[in-house]
Short mmCIF file of C-alpha atoms in Angstrom, two decimals:
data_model
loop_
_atom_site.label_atom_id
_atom_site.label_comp_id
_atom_site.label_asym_id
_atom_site.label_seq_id
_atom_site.Cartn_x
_atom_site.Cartn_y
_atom_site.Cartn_z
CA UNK A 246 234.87 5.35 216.82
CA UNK A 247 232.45 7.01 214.69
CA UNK A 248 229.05 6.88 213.69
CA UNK A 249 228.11 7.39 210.41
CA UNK A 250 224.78 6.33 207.70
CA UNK A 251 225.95 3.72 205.99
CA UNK A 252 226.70 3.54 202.50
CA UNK A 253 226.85 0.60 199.87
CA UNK A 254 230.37 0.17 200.21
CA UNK A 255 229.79 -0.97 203.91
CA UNK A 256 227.53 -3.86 202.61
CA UNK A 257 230.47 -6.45 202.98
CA UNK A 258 231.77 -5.47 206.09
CA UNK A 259 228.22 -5.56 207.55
CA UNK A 260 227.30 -8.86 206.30
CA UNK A 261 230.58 -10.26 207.99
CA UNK A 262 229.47 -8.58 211.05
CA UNK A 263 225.53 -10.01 210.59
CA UNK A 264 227.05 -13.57 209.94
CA UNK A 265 229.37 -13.18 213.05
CA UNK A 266 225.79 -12.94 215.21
CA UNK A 267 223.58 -15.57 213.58
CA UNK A 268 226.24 -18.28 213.74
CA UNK A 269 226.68 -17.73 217.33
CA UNK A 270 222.91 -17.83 218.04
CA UNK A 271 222.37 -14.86 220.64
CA UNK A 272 220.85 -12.29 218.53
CA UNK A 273 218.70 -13.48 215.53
CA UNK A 274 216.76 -16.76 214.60
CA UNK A 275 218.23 -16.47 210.53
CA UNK A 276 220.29 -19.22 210.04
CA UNK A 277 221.37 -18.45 206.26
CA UNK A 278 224.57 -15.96 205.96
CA UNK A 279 223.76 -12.98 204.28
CA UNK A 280 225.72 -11.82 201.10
CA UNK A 281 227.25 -7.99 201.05
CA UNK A 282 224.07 -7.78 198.36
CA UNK A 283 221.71 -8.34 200.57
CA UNK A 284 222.41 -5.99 202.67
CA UNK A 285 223.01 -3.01 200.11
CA UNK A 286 219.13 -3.34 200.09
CA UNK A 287 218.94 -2.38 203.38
CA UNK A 288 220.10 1.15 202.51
CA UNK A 289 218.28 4.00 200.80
CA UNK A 290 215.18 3.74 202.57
CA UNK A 291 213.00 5.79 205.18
CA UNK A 292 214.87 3.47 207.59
CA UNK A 293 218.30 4.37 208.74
CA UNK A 294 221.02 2.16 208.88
CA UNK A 295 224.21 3.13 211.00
CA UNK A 296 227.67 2.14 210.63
CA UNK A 297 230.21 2.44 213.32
CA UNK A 298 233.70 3.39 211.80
CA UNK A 299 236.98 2.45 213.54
CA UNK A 300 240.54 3.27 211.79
CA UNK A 301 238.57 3.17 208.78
CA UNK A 302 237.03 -0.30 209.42
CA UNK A 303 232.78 -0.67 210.15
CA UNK A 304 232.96 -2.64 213.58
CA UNK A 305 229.63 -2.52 214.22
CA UNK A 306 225.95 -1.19 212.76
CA UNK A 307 222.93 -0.52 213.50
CA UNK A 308 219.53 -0.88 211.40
CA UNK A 309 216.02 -0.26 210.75
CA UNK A 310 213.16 -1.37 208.78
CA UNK A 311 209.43 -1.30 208.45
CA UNK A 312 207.32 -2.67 211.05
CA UNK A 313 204.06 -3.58 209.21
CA UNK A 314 204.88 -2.35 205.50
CA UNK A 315 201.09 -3.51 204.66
CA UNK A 316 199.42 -1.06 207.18
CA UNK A 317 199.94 2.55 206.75
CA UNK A 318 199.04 3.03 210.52
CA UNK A 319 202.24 1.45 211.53
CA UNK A 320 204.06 4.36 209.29
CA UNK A 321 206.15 5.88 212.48
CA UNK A 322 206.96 2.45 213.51
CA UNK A 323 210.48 0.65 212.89
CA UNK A 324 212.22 -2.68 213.86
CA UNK A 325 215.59 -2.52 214.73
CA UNK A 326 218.57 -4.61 214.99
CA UNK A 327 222.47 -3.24 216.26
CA UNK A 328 225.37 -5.80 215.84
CA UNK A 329 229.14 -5.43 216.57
CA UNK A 330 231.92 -7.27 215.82
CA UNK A 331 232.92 -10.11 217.91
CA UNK A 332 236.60 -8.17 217.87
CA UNK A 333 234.99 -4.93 218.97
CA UNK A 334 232.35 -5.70 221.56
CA UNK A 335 232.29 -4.17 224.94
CA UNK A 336 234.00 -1.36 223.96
CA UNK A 337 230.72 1.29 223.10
CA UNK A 338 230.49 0.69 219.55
CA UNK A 339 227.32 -0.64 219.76
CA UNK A 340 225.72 2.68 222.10
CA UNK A 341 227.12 4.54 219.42
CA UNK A 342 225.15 2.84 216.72
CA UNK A 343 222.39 2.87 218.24
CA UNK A 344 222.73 6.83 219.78
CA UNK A 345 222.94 7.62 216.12
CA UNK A 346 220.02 5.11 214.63
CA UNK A 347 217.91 6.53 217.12
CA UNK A 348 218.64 10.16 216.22
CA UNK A 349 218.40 9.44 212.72
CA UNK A 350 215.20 7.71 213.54
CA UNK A 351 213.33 10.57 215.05
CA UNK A 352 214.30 12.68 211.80
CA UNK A 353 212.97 10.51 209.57
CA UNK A 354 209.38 11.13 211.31
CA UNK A 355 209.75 7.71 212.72
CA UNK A 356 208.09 7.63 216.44
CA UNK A 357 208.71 3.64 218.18
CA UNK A 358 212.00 2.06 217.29
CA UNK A 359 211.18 -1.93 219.05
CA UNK A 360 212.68 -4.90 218.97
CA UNK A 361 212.93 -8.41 220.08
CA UNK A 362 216.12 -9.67 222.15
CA UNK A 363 216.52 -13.43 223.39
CA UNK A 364 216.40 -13.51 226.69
CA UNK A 365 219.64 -14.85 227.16
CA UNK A 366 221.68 -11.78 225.33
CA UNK A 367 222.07 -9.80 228.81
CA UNK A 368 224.69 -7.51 226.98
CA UNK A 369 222.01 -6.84 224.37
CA UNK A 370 219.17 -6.05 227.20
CA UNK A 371 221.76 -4.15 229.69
CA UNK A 372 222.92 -1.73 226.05
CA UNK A 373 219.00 -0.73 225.56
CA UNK A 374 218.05 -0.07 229.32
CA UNK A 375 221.37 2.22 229.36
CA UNK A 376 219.64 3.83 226.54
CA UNK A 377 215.97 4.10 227.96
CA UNK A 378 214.23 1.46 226.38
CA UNK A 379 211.19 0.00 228.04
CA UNK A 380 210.96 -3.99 228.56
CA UNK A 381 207.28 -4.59 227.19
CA UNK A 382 207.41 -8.30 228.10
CA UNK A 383 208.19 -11.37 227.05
CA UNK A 384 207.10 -13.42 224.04
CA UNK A 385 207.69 -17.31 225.14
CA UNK A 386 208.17 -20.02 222.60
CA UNK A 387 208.65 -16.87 219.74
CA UNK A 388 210.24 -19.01 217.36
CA UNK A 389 212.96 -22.32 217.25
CA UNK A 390 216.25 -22.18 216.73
CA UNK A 391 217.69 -24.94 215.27
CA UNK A 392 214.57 -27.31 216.73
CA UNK A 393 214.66 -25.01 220.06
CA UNK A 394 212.32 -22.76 221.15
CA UNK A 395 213.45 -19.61 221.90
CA UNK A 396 211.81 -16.49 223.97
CA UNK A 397 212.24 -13.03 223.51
CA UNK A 398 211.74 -9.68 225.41
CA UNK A 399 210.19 -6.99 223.56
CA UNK A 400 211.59 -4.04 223.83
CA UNK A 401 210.70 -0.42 222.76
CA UNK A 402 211.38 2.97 222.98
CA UNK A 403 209.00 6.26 222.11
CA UNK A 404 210.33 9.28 219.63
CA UNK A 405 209.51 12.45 218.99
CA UNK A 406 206.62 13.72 220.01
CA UNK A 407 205.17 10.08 220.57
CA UNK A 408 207.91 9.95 224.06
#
C-alpha cells in the first residue's frame, strides 16, 4: 500500500469509496452520493488530500479542508475526514492515509487537523488514538441522521510548532 496526494484521476475511485461510508451511516451525516466531480474540487487546495494506492487501485483516502474559511484566525486550522474501502478495511490503509495527511498537513503551515467521529465508529476512534489524537469531548444531539440524533466526539491533534 502506498500513500500518495491525490490527483483528479482518483476523483471516481474516491467518490465510490465516500458513497461506501455515507450509505452505511458510521462516518458522515451526508446522505446524497457524491459524483467523481465533486470530489475533483477537493484537490488543488492548501488542504491535502491523500490517496492510498493498492495494485494500482485507491482503497482508501484521506482529506482536508478549511475549518472557518470566513475567519482568517482559523488559517492553521483543518477538518479532516479518512475513509477506506469496505474491501480494504482493517488492513492499515487508513493509518497510512492519515500518517501521510498529517505530514502533508504540517507542510502546508497547517497547525490542528480535528474532526468529529460518531460515537459508535470505535474503529474510527481506536485509528486516531493509535495516532495521538486527543478526545476533546463529546458534542450530543450534533446533528440527525435520517430523523436520529446522532453524537459525536471531537477529536484533534496539534502540528508543528502549535504540538
Amino acid at each position: 500500500m502506498t500513500p500518495r496526494p491525490a490527483v483528479p484521476s482518483d476523483s471516481e475511485a474516491i467518490a465510490a469509496i465516500y458513497n461506501e461510508g455515507i450509505a452505511e451511516r458510521m462516518a458522515t451525516f451526508e446522505t446524497r452520493p457524491r459524483r467523481g466531480d465533486e470530489i475533483s474540487s477537493w484537490l488543488g487546495t492548501r488542504y491535502p488530500v491523500i490517496a492510498v494506492e493498492k495494485d494500482g487501485l485507491v482503497i482508501g483516502f484521506a482529506a482536508s479542508s478549511a475549518y472557518r474559511p470566513a475567519r482568517e484566525c482559523y488559517s492553521g486550522v483543518a477538518e479532516f475526514s479518512v475513509y477506506v474501502a469496505r474491501s480494504a478495511r482493517r488492513r492499515g490503509a487508513g493509518s497510512l492515509a492519515m500518517k501521510a495527511l498529517i505530514a502533508s498537513a504540517e507542510s502546508a503551515g497547517i497547525w490542528k487537523l480535528l474532526s468529529r467521529v460518531f460515537v459508535e465508529n470505535h474503529a474510527s476512534l481506536e485509528l486516531l488514538r493509535g495516532l495521538d489524537f486527543r478526545e476533546v469531548g463529546v458534542y450530543r444531539r450534533h446533528a440527525r441522521l435520517d430523523g436520529e440524533w446522532r453524537d459525536v466526539m471531537i477529536v484533534e491533534r496539534l502540528l508543528g510548532a502549535a504540538a
